[in-house]
Coordinates of C-alpha atoms in Angstrom, one line a residue:
Chain A
M1 CA -3.0 32.9 3.7
N2 CA -3.5 31.2 0.4
T3 CA -2.9 27.5 0.2
R4 CA -2.4 25.6 -3.0
V5 CA -1.6 21.9 -3.5
T6 CA 0.7 20.9 -6.4
R7 CA 2.1 17.6 -7.4
S8 CA 4.7 18.3 -10.1
S9 CA 8.0 20.1 -9.4
R10 CA 10.4 21.8 -11.7
F11 CA 12.7 18.8 -11.5
S12 CA 10.0 16.3 -12.3
N13 CA 8.8 18.3 -15.2
G14 CA 12.3 18.5 -16.6
A15 CA 13.0 14.8 -15.9
L16 CA 9.7 13.7 -17.5
A17 CA 10.5 15.8 -20.6
V18 CA 14.0 14.1 -20.9
L19 CA 12.3 10.8 -20.5
A20 CA 9.7 11.5 -23.1
L21 CA 12.4 12.4 -25.5
L22 CA 14.3 9.2 -24.7
V23 CA 11.1 7.2 -25.4
V24 CA 10.7 8.9 -28.8
V25 CA 14.3 8.1 -29.6
L26 CA 13.8 4.4 -28.6
L27 CA 10.7 4.2 -30.7
T28 CA 12.8 4.9 -33.8
A29 CA 15.3 2.1 -32.8
P30 CA 14.3 -0.3 -35.6
W31 CA 15.8 2.3 -38.1
W32 CA 19.1 2.7 -36.4
A33 CA 19.8 -0.2 -34.1
G34 CA 21.3 -3.6 -35.2
R35 CA 19.5 -6.9 -34.9
A36 CA 21.4 -7.8 -31.6
E37 CA 20.7 -4.4 -30.0
L38 CA 17.0 -4.6 -30.9
R39 CA 16.8 -8.0 -29.3
L40 CA 18.6 -6.8 -26.2
F41 CA 16.4 -3.7 -25.9
G42 CA 13.3 -5.8 -26.2
E43 CA 14.5 -8.0 -23.4
I44 CA 15.3 -5.0 -21.3
Y45 CA 11.7 -3.6 -21.8
L46 CA 10.2 -6.9 -20.8
Y47 CA 12.4 -7.3 -17.7
L48 CA 11.6 -3.7 -16.7
S49 CA 7.9 -4.5 -17.1
L50 CA 8.2 -7.6 -14.9
A51 CA 10.1 -5.5 -12.3
C52 CA 7.5 -2.7 -12.3
L53 CA 4.7 -5.3 -11.8
W54 CA 6.6 -7.1 -9.0
N55 CA 7.3 -3.8 -7.4
L56 CA 3.6 -2.9 -7.4
M57 CA 2.8 -6.1 -5.7
A58 CA 5.6 -6.4 -3.2
G59 CA 6.6 -2.7 -2.8
Y60 CA 3.1 -1.3 -2.5
A61 CA 0.5 -4.0 -1.8
G62 CA 2.9 -5.9 0.6
L63 CA 2.5 -9.1 -1.4
V64 CA 6.0 -10.4 -1.5
S65 CA 5.7 -13.1 -4.1
V66 CA 8.5 -15.5 -5.2
G67 CA 6.1 -17.2 -7.6
Q68 CA 5.4 -14.7 -10.4
Q69 CA 7.1 -17.2 -12.8
A70 CA 3.7 -19.0 -12.5
Y71 CA 2.1 -16.3 -14.6
V72 CA 5.1 -15.7 -16.9
G73 CA 5.1 -19.4 -17.8
F74 CA 1.3 -19.5 -18.0
G75 CA 1.3 -16.6 -20.4
G76 CA 4.0 -18.3 -22.5
Y77 CA 2.1 -21.6 -22.6
M78 CA -1.2 -19.9 -23.5
L79 CA 0.5 -18.3 -26.5
F80 CA 1.6 -21.7 -27.7
A81 CA -1.6 -23.5 -26.9
L82 CA -3.9 -20.9 -28.4
T83 CA -2.0 -20.4 -31.6
I84 CA -1.3 -24.1 -32.2
Y85 CA -4.7 -25.6 -31.2
A86 CA -7.2 -22.7 -31.5
G87 CA -5.5 -21.2 -34.5
I88 CA -5.8 -17.6 -33.3
H89 CA -3.3 -14.8 -34.1
P90 CA -0.3 -14.7 -31.7
V91 CA -1.0 -11.2 -30.5
A92 CA -4.7 -12.1 -29.7
A93 CA -3.4 -15.3 -28.0
I94 CA -1.1 -13.2 -25.8
I95 CA -4.0 -10.9 -24.7
A96 CA -6.3 -13.9 -24.2
G97 CA -3.5 -15.4 -22.1
G98 CA -3.6 -12.3 -19.9
L99 CA -7.4 -12.6 -19.4
L100 CA -7.1 -16.3 -18.6
A101 CA -4.4 -15.5 -16.1
A102 CA -6.7 -13.0 -14.4
A103 CA -9.4 -15.6 -14.2
I104 CA -7.1 -18.2 -12.7
S105 CA -5.4 -15.8 -10.3
I106 CA -8.7 -15.3 -8.4
P107 CA -9.0 -18.9 -7.0
V108 CA -5.2 -18.9 -6.5
A109 CA -5.5 -15.6 -4.5
T110 CA -8.3 -17.0 -2.3
L111 CA -6.0 -19.8 -1.4
I112 CA -2.7 -18.0 -0.8
F113 CA -4.1 -14.9 0.8
R114 CA -4.7 -17.0 3.8
L115 CA -1.0 -16.9 4.3
N116 CA 1.1 -13.9 5.5
G117 CA 4.6 -12.7 5.1
A118 CA 7.2 -15.4 4.5
Y119 CA 4.4 -18.1 4.4
F120 CA 2.8 -16.1 1.6
A121 CA 6.1 -16.0 -0.3
I122 CA 6.5 -19.8 0.0
G123 CA 2.9 -20.3 -0.9
T124 CA 3.4 -18.4 -4.2
W125 CA 6.4 -20.5 -5.0
V126 CA 4.5 -23.7 -4.4
V127 CA 1.7 -22.5 -6.7
A128 CA 4.3 -21.8 -9.4
E129 CA 5.7 -25.3 -9.0
V130 CA 2.2 -26.8 -9.3
F131 CA 1.8 -24.8 -12.6
R132 CA 5.2 -26.1 -13.8
L133 CA 4.4 -29.7 -13.0
S134 CA 0.9 -29.4 -14.5
F135 CA 2.1 -28.0 -17.8
A136 CA 4.8 -30.7 -17.9
Q137 CA 2.0 -33.3 -18.0
V138 CA 0.4 -31.9 -21.1
S139 CA 1.9 -34.0 -23.9
A140 CA 0.1 -31.9 -26.5
L141 CA 2.4 -29.1 -25.5
G142 CA 5.5 -31.2 -25.6
G143 CA 5.3 -32.5 -22.0
G144 CA 8.5 -32.2 -20.0
S145 CA 10.7 -31.4 -23.0
G146 CA 8.6 -28.5 -24.4
S147 CA 7.8 -27.5 -27.9
S148 CA 8.6 -24.9 -30.6
L149 CA 6.3 -22.4 -32.2
P150 CA 5.5 -23.7 -35.7
V151 CA 7.0 -21.7 -38.6
A152 CA 3.6 -21.0 -40.1
I153 CA 2.5 -19.2 -36.9
V154 CA 5.8 -17.2 -36.7
K155 CA 5.3 -16.2 -40.4
S156 CA 1.7 -15.1 -39.6
L157 CA 3.2 -12.2 -37.7
A158 CA 5.0 -10.8 -40.7
D159 CA 6.6 -12.1 -43.8
S160 CA 10.1 -10.9 -43.5
R161 CA 12.4 -11.5 -40.6
S162 CA 13.2 -7.8 -40.1
A163 CA 9.6 -6.9 -40.1
R164 CA 9.0 -9.6 -37.4
E165 CA 11.9 -8.2 -35.4
S166 CA 10.5 -4.7 -35.6
L167 CA 7.0 -5.9 -34.6
S168 CA 8.5 -7.9 -31.7
Y169 CA 10.4 -4.7 -30.6
Y170 CA 7.3 -2.6 -30.8
L171 CA 5.2 -5.1 -28.9
A172 CA 7.8 -5.1 -26.1
I173 CA 8.2 -1.3 -25.8
G174 CA 4.4 -0.9 -26.2
S175 CA 3.6 -3.2 -23.4
L176 CA 6.3 -1.5 -21.2
I177 CA 4.6 1.8 -21.8
L178 CA 1.2 0.3 -21.1
V179 CA 2.3 -1.4 -17.9
F180 CA 4.2 1.7 -16.7
A181 CA 1.4 4.1 -17.5
A182 CA -1.2 1.9 -15.8
I183 CA 0.9 1.7 -12.6
Y184 CA 1.7 5.5 -12.7
F185 CA -2.0 6.5 -13.1
L186 CA -3.1 3.9 -10.6
L187 CA -0.6 5.3 -8.0
R188 CA -1.7 8.9 -8.7
S189 CA -5.4 8.0 -8.1
N190 CA -7.3 7.7 -4.9
R191 CA -6.6 3.9 -5.2
G192 CA -3.0 4.7 -5.3
I193 CA -3.0 6.7 -2.1
A194 CA -4.8 3.8 -0.4
L195 CA -2.2 1.4 -1.7
T196 CA 0.6 3.7 -0.5
A197 CA -1.1 3.7 2.9
I198 CA -1.1 -0.2 2.9
R199 CA 2.6 -0.1 2.0
D200 CA 3.4 2.1 5.1
N201 CA 1.1 0.6 7.7
E202 CA -1.5 -2.0 6.8
S203 CA -3.4 -2.1 10.1
A204 CA -3.7 1.7 10.3
A205 CA -4.9 1.8 6.7
A206 CA -7.7 -0.6 7.5
E207 CA -8.9 1.5 10.4
L208 CA -8.8 4.6 8.1
G209 CA -11.3 3.2 5.6
V210 CA -9.0 1.3 3.3
N211 CA -10.4 -2.1 2.2
V212 CA -7.0 -3.9 2.5
W213 CA -8.1 -7.3 1.3
R214 CA -10.0 -6.1 -1.7
T215 CA -7.2 -3.7 -2.7
K216 CA -4.6 -6.5 -2.5
L217 CA -6.8 -8.8 -4.5
E218 CA -7.3 -6.3 -7.3
I219 CA -3.5 -5.7 -7.4
Y220 CA -2.8 -9.4 -7.5
V221 CA -5.3 -10.1 -10.3
V222 CA -4.1 -7.1 -12.4
T223 CA -0.4 -7.9 -12.0
S224 CA -1.0 -11.5 -12.7
A225 CA -2.8 -10.7 -16.0
L226 CA -0.1 -8.2 -17.1
T227 CA 2.7 -10.6 -16.0
A228 CA 1.1 -13.3 -18.2
I229 CA 1.0 -10.9 -21.1
I230 CA 4.7 -10.1 -20.7
G231 CA 5.3 -13.8 -20.4
G232 CA 3.6 -14.4 -23.7
L233 CA 5.8 -11.7 -25.3
I234 CA 9.0 -13.2 -23.8
F235 CA 8.2 -16.6 -25.4
L236 CA 7.2 -15.0 -28.6
Q237 CA 10.8 -13.7 -28.8
K238 CA 12.2 -17.1 -27.8
L239 CA 9.9 -19.1 -30.1
R240 CA 10.5 -22.2 -27.9
I241 CA 9.0 -23.1 -24.6
S242 CA 9.7 -25.8 -22.0
P243 CA 8.4 -26.1 -18.4
E244 CA 11.9 -25.5 -17.0
A245 CA 12.3 -22.2 -19.0
A246 CA 8.8 -21.0 -18.6
F247 CA 8.5 -21.5 -14.8
S248 CA 12.2 -20.6 -13.9
V249 CA 12.3 -19.0 -10.5
N250 CA 15.8 -17.7 -11.3
D251 CA 14.9 -16.0 -14.6
W252 CA 11.5 -14.6 -13.8
T253 CA 11.6 -13.9 -10.1
A254 CA 15.1 -13.9 -8.6
F255 CA 16.5 -11.5 -11.2
V256 CA 13.4 -9.4 -10.9
I257 CA 13.7 -9.1 -7.1
F258 CA 17.4 -8.2 -7.6
I259 CA 16.4 -5.4 -9.9
V260 CA 13.7 -4.0 -7.7
V261 CA 15.7 -4.3 -4.4
I262 CA 18.8 -2.7 -5.7
G263 CA 16.9 0.0 -7.5
G264 CA 14.5 0.9 -4.7
I265 CA 11.4 -1.0 -3.7
G266 CA 8.2 0.9 -3.3
T267 CA 9.2 3.6 -5.7
L268 CA 8.4 4.0 -9.4
E269 CA 11.9 5.0 -10.3
G270 CA 13.6 2.1 -8.5
P271 CA 12.9 -0.6 -11.1
I272 CA 14.2 1.5 -13.9
I273 CA 17.5 2.1 -12.2
G274 CA 17.7 -1.5 -11.1
T275 CA 17.1 -2.8 -14.6
I276 CA 19.8 -0.5 -16.0
I277 CA 22.3 -1.8 -13.4
F278 CA 21.2 -5.4 -13.9
F279 CA 21.8 -5.3 -17.7
L280 CA 25.0 -3.4 -17.4
L281 CA 26.3 -6.0 -15.1
R282 CA 25.0 -8.9 -17.3
E283 CA 26.4 -7.5 -20.5
T284 CA 29.8 -6.8 -19.1
L285 CA 30.2 -9.9 -16.8
A286 CA 28.3 -12.5 -18.8
D287 CA 31.5 -14.1 -20.1
F288 CA 32.6 -14.9 -16.5
G289 CA 30.0 -17.7 -16.2
T290 CA 28.9 -18.4 -12.7
T291 CA 31.3 -15.8 -11.3
Y292 CA 28.8 -13.3 -12.7
L293 CA 26.0 -14.7 -10.5
M294 CA 28.3 -14.4 -7.5
I295 CA 29.0 -10.8 -8.3
L296 CA 25.3 -10.2 -8.7
G297 CA 24.8 -11.6 -5.2
L298 CA 27.6 -9.5 -3.8
V299 CA 26.1 -6.3 -5.3
A300 CA 22.7 -7.2 -3.8
I301 CA 24.2 -7.7 -0.4
I302 CA 26.2 -4.5 -0.5
V303 CA 23.3 -2.4 -1.7
M304 CA 21.0 -3.9 1.0
I305 CA 23.4 -3.1 3.7
K306 CA 24.5 0.4 2.5
A307 CA 21.2 1.5 1.0
P308 CA 18.3 -0.6 2.4
K309 CA 15.9 1.5 0.3
G310 CA 17.8 0.9 -2.9
L311 CA 19.8 3.3 -5.0
W312 CA 16.9 5.5 -5.8
G313 CA 15.9 5.6 -2.2
L314 CA 19.4 6.9 -1.4
I315 CA 19.2 9.6 -4.1
S316 CA 15.6 10.7 -3.4
Q317 CA 16.2 10.9 0.4
R318 CA 19.3 12.9 0.0
Y319 CA 18.0 15.4 -2.6
D320 CA 14.2 15.0 -2.0
L321 CA 13.7 14.2 -5.7
E322 CA 10.9 12.5 -7.6
I323 CA 10.9 11.9 -11.4
F324 CA 7.3 10.7 -11.5
P325 CA 5.2 13.1 -9.4
L326 CA 3.2 11.1 -7.0
R327 CA 3.6 13.3 -3.9
Y328 CA 1.5 16.2 -3.0
R329 CA 3.1 19.5 -1.9
V330 CA 1.2 22.1 0.0
Q331 CA 2.3 25.6 -0.9
Q332 CA 1.3 28.6 1.2
S333 CA 1.6 32.1 0.0
A334 CA 0.8 35.1 2.0
T335 CA -1.6 37.2 0.0
T336 CA -1.1 40.9 0.4
E337 CA -4.3 42.9 0.9
Q338 CA -3.6 46.1 -0.9
G339 CA -5.7 48.4 -3.0
Chain G
M1 CA -30.6 13.2 21.6
S2 CA -30.6 9.7 20.2
Q3 CA -28.3 6.8 21.0
L4 CA -25.3 6.6 18.8
L5 CA -23.4 3.7 20.2
A6 CA -24.6 0.7 22.2
V7 CA -22.2 -2.0 23.5
N8 CA -24.0 -5.1 24.8
H9 CA -22.3 -7.8 26.8
L10 CA -19.1 -7.5 24.9
S11 CA -16.4 -10.1 25.7
K12 CA -13.0 -10.7 24.4
S13 CA -10.0 -12.7 25.8
F14 CA -6.6 -13.8 24.7
G15 CA -6.2 -17.1 26.4
A16 CA -6.3 -16.4 30.1
V17 CA -6.1 -12.6 29.6
V18 CA -9.5 -11.0 29.6
V19 CA -9.6 -7.7 27.9
A20 CA -13.4 -7.2 27.8
N21 CA -15.6 -9.0 30.3
D22 CA -19.4 -8.7 29.7
L23 CA -19.0 -5.0 29.0
S24 CA -22.2 -3.0 28.3
F25 CA -22.6 0.8 27.9
S26 CA -24.1 3.3 25.5
V27 CA -23.2 6.7 24.2
T28 CA -25.7 9.3 23.0
E29 CA -25.1 11.6 20.1
G30 CA -23.0 14.6 20.8
E31 CA -21.8 13.3 24.2
A32 CA -18.2 13.3 25.5
V33 CA -17.4 10.2 27.5
G34 CA -14.2 9.5 29.4
I35 CA -12.7 6.1 30.0
L36 CA -10.4 5.5 32.9
G37 CA -8.6 2.5 34.2
P38 CA -5.2 1.2 35.2
N39 CA -2.8 -0.1 32.6
G40 CA -4.0 -3.4 31.2
A41 CA -7.6 -2.7 32.1
G42 CA -8.7 -3.2 28.4
K43 CA -9.1 0.4 27.4
T44 CA -7.3 0.3 24.1
S45 CA -8.7 -3.2 23.4
L46 CA -12.1 -1.7 23.8
F47 CA -11.2 0.8 21.0
N48 CA -9.9 -2.1 18.9
L49 CA -13.2 -3.9 19.3
L50 CA -15.1 -0.7 18.5
T51 CA -13.1 0.0 15.3
G52 CA -13.0 -3.6 14.2
A53 CA -9.3 -4.2 14.6
L54 CA -10.3 -6.9 17.0
R55 CA -13.3 -9.2 16.7
A56 CA -15.4 -9.8 19.8
D57 CA -15.8 -13.3 21.2
N58 CA -19.3 -12.5 22.4
G59 CA -21.7 -9.6 22.6
T60 CA -22.8 -7.0 20.1
I61 CA -21.9 -3.5 19.1
E62 CA -24.6 -1.2 17.6
F63 CA -23.7 2.0 15.8
C64 CA -26.4 4.4 14.5
G65 CA -29.0 1.7 15.3
K66 CA -27.2 -0.9 13.1
D67 CA -25.4 -4.0 14.4
I68 CA -21.8 -3.6 13.4
T69 CA -20.4 -6.5 15.4
H70 CA -19.2 -8.3 12.2
T71 CA -18.6 -5.2 10.0
P72 CA -15.0 -4.9 8.8
A73 CA -12.8 -2.1 10.1
A74 CA -12.7 -0.2 6.9
L75 CA -16.4 0.0 6.6
R76 CA -16.9 1.0 10.2
C77 CA -14.5 3.9 9.6
K78 CA -16.4 4.9 6.5
N79 CA -19.6 4.8 8.5
G80 CA -18.1 7.4 10.9
I81 CA -16.0 5.7 13.6
A82 CA -12.5 7.1 13.7
R83 CA -9.7 6.6 16.2
S84 CA -6.3 7.9 17.2
F85 CA -3.7 5.4 18.1
Q86 CA -2.1 5.4 21.5
I87 CA 1.2 4.6 19.9
P88 CA 1.1 6.7 16.8
K89 CA 0.9 4.8 13.5
P90 CA 1.6 7.4 10.9
F91 CA 2.1 6.4 7.3
V92 CA 5.9 7.0 7.5
G93 CA 6.6 7.2 3.8
M94 CA 4.0 10.0 3.3
T95 CA 3.9 13.6 4.2
V96 CA 1.6 14.9 6.9
F97 CA -0.8 16.2 4.3
E98 CA -0.9 12.9 2.5
N99 CA -1.6 11.1 5.8
C100 CA -4.8 13.2 6.1
L101 CA -5.6 12.8 2.4
V102 CA -5.7 9.0 2.9
A103 CA -8.5 9.6 5.5
A104 CA -10.3 12.2 3.4
T105 CA -10.3 10.1 0.3
Q106 CA -10.8 6.6 1.7
A107 CA -13.0 7.2 4.8
A108 CA -14.8 10.5 4.1
G109 CA -15.2 9.5 0.5
L110 CA -14.1 12.9 -0.8
R111 CA -12.5 13.3 -4.2
G112 CA -10.1 15.6 -5.9
A113 CA -10.0 19.2 -4.9
R114 CA -12.7 18.7 -2.2
A115 CA -10.6 16.0 -0.5
R116 CA -7.5 18.2 -0.6
Q117 CA -9.4 21.2 0.7
H118 CA -10.8 19.2 3.6
A119 CA -7.3 17.9 4.5
I120 CA -6.0 21.5 4.5
E121 CA -8.8 22.7 6.7
V122 CA -8.1 19.9 9.3
L123 CA -4.4 20.8 9.2
N124 CA -5.3 24.4 9.8
D125 CA -7.5 23.5 12.7
T126 CA -4.9 21.2 14.4
G127 CA -2.0 23.6 13.9
L128 CA -0.1 21.2 11.6
I129 CA -0.4 23.3 8.4
D130 CA 3.2 24.5 8.6
K131 CA 4.4 20.9 8.7
A132 CA 2.1 19.7 5.9
N133 CA 5.0 18.7 3.7
H134 CA 7.1 17.1 6.4
H135 CA 7.6 13.3 6.2
A136 CA 5.4 11.7 8.9
G137 CA 8.3 9.4 9.7
K138 CA 10.5 12.2 10.8
L139 CA 8.0 14.0 13.2
T140 CA 8.6 14.4 16.9
L141 CA 6.3 12.4 19.2
L142 CA 4.2 15.4 20.0
D143 CA 3.6 16.1 16.3
R144 CA 2.9 12.4 15.7
K145 CA 0.2 12.6 18.3
R146 CA -1.2 15.8 16.6
L147 CA -1.2 13.9 13.3
E148 CA -3.1 11.1 14.9
M149 CA -5.8 13.6 15.8
A150 CA -5.7 15.3 12.4
R151 CA -5.9 12.1 10.5
A152 CA -8.8 10.9 12.6
L153 CA -10.6 14.2 12.0
S154 CA -10.0 14.0 8.2
T155 CA -12.3 11.0 8.1
R156 CA -15.2 13.3 9.1
P157 CA -16.1 11.1 12.0
S158 CA -19.4 11.1 13.9
L159 CA -17.7 9.1 16.7
L160 CA -14.2 10.1 17.6
L161 CA -12.1 7.7 19.7
L162 CA -9.2 9.4 21.3
D163 CA -6.5 7.2 22.9
E164 CA -4.2 9.0 25.4
I165 CA -3.4 12.0 23.3
A166 CA -2.6 14.3 26.3
G167 CA 0.3 12.3 27.6
G168 CA 3.6 14.3 27.5
L169 CA 2.0 17.6 26.8
T170 CA 3.0 20.8 28.7
E171 CA 0.2 22.5 30.7
A172 CA -0.2 25.1 28.0
E173 CA -0.4 22.5 25.2
C174 CA -2.8 20.6 27.3
Q175 CA -5.1 23.6 27.5
T176 CA -5.0 24.1 23.7
L177 CA -5.8 20.4 23.3
I178 CA -8.8 20.7 25.7
S179 CA -10.2 23.7 23.9
S180 CA -9.8 22.0 20.5
I181 CA -11.5 18.8 21.7
K182 CA -14.4 21.0 23.1
K183 CA -14.6 22.7 19.7
I184 CA -14.8 19.3 17.9
Q185 CA -17.6 18.2 20.3
S186 CA -19.6 21.4 19.9
A187 CA -19.4 20.9 16.2
G188 CA -21.5 17.8 16.7
T189 CA -18.9 15.0 17.0
T190 CA -19.4 12.4 19.7
I191 CA -16.2 11.7 21.7
I192 CA -14.9 8.8 23.7
W193 CA -11.6 9.6 25.3
I194 CA -9.2 7.3 27.1
E195 CA -6.8 9.4 29.2
H196 CA -4.5 9.1 32.1
V197 CA -4.2 12.9 32.4
V198 CA -7.3 13.1 34.6
H199 CA -7.6 16.8 34.9
A200 CA -7.6 17.2 31.1
L201 CA -10.2 14.5 30.8
L202 CA -12.5 15.9 33.5
A203 CA -12.4 19.3 31.8
V204 CA -14.1 17.8 28.8
V205 CA -16.2 14.7 29.5
E206 CA -19.7 14.6 30.9
R207 CA -19.6 11.0 31.9
L208 CA -17.0 8.6 33.1
I209 CA -16.6 4.8 32.6
V210 CA -14.0 3.1 34.7
L211 CA -12.6 -0.3 33.6
D212 CA -10.6 -2.9 35.4
F213 CA -9.6 -6.3 34.0
G214 CA -12.0 -5.7 31.1
K215 CA -14.9 -5.2 33.4
K216 CA -16.9 -2.0 34.0
I217 CA -16.5 -1.1 37.7
A218 CA -18.1 2.3 37.7
E219 CA -20.0 4.7 35.4
G220 CA -21.6 8.0 35.8
D221 CA -21.1 11.7 36.5
P222 CA -17.3 12.4 36.6
Q223 CA -17.1 13.9 40.2
T224 CA -19.3 11.2 41.9
T225 CA -17.6 8.4 39.9
M226 CA -14.1 9.5 40.9
A227 CA -15.3 9.6 44.5
Q228 CA -16.5 6.0 44.5
D229 CA -14.4 3.6 46.7
A230 CA -14.1 1.0 44.0
V231 CA -12.6 3.5 41.6
K232 CA -10.2 4.8 44.3
A233 CA -9.1 1.3 45.1
V234 CA -8.2 0.2 41.5
Y235 CA -7.3 3.5 40.0
L236 CA -5.7 5.5 42.6
G237 CA -4.4 2.6 44.7
V238 CA -6.3 3.8 47.8
E239 CA -7.6 1.1 50.1

């Protein structure tokens, strides 16, 4: 008997090829898409990035946070503070914001990691509120009413408006590719299999050699840093920041949870499907005002009842499919001993 | 043979419930020790204390000559203590092979092809290879128990803690289990086995420890220990 272990399947190879083609097409969007579409696509990429990051934390590391807006807002504010007062380039400011978020997430983690489950979730929300109230106190950044990014800084990105829009688009798609690739390769590594073990049974994982606390801390720090970078990009698109917008639990956490839960938590594919559905609903129903939010809630409830593992969970269970090959397959082939 | 494990005056209680009461014993390298006791005697809690899932209130645990009383569970497993869970705790979202791969990569510290090869070998030895791609969450209870054993072996343990793995097996399956545990022992792994299926236990172990209310009430050669009055009284209900 000859035994082989493979990871990719014919389906995953095909699906990845289609996806790669799609990415190439999307990379050329500044040449064929209009201003409004480009903006919408950029927003989709940033939301998908946030969803992937939240999914890594909640779906794999078991850190169900409702306070990731803390880092979205922090990243946004760092962009404004570092460009206006330190005079550094916006892109450098966004990256620096990510590093600062990583630094600040460590003391935050030592505090909130003492809490479990629902208490942890509430703890993260409290931290986000503390962030919001703290930034509202900083009068140099506009206090409670916020501030706009000065024209000179906006122009430092590129001279023409269309060039700026292209740059902003590429920053968004580039960071999505970065975030997604980082998560994909992490989950394929030895760390990833430890993380998946934590997802399935935390106490058993600990007794099988997985350092649960350290793994969770690493995930928390990395997701916080990347979330802050995405936050910086979001407010580079908006060009205006205020404590309410920067630390909005609705915009940066509730919608993200909706995306991940209906798409399929604890899978790489789930956030993609969730993001597509979220934006389809938003773009078709946005004119209905608050009714749109009620429909969103209804969709979430129906999906949670009918498909607790999300839409991708439903599909993958039924057809045993995987777009991004994380699983291992053991293949046995009888070797004939002839000649 | 040198001493592998030494438990000294170990105590643990949850409020009024005492699960370990001044417990002391030691295990030498290569030995197979059986643990008997009625339900609630503190057998599984003892394993939890040994693996680090529970912290002792008092007393010390030494493993390979080092004090591991305050060592975290993950590190104890990396150092060679592996256990099977009485109520199986498979990683339900993973396949059987992946369950073993967690142990091979995280506990045994193997990488890449070597980790995969080791997991395959263990699955071959435990008779689970044909179910390597099955989802662990969809296994029958019997296969879940097999997986517990396979996953523990994938950590390359020097001390294997088995918690009631013979329950519910047919006589033929029980004989297979006995011979595979003997094989593991003869390969150099030290074994502590909690089991209610006494004849299976006695076919393997060289020494018995009997617990009641977290206290050691008897220890020694299996035949003479089973014959002691105190053991008969608590375990077999004989006055």
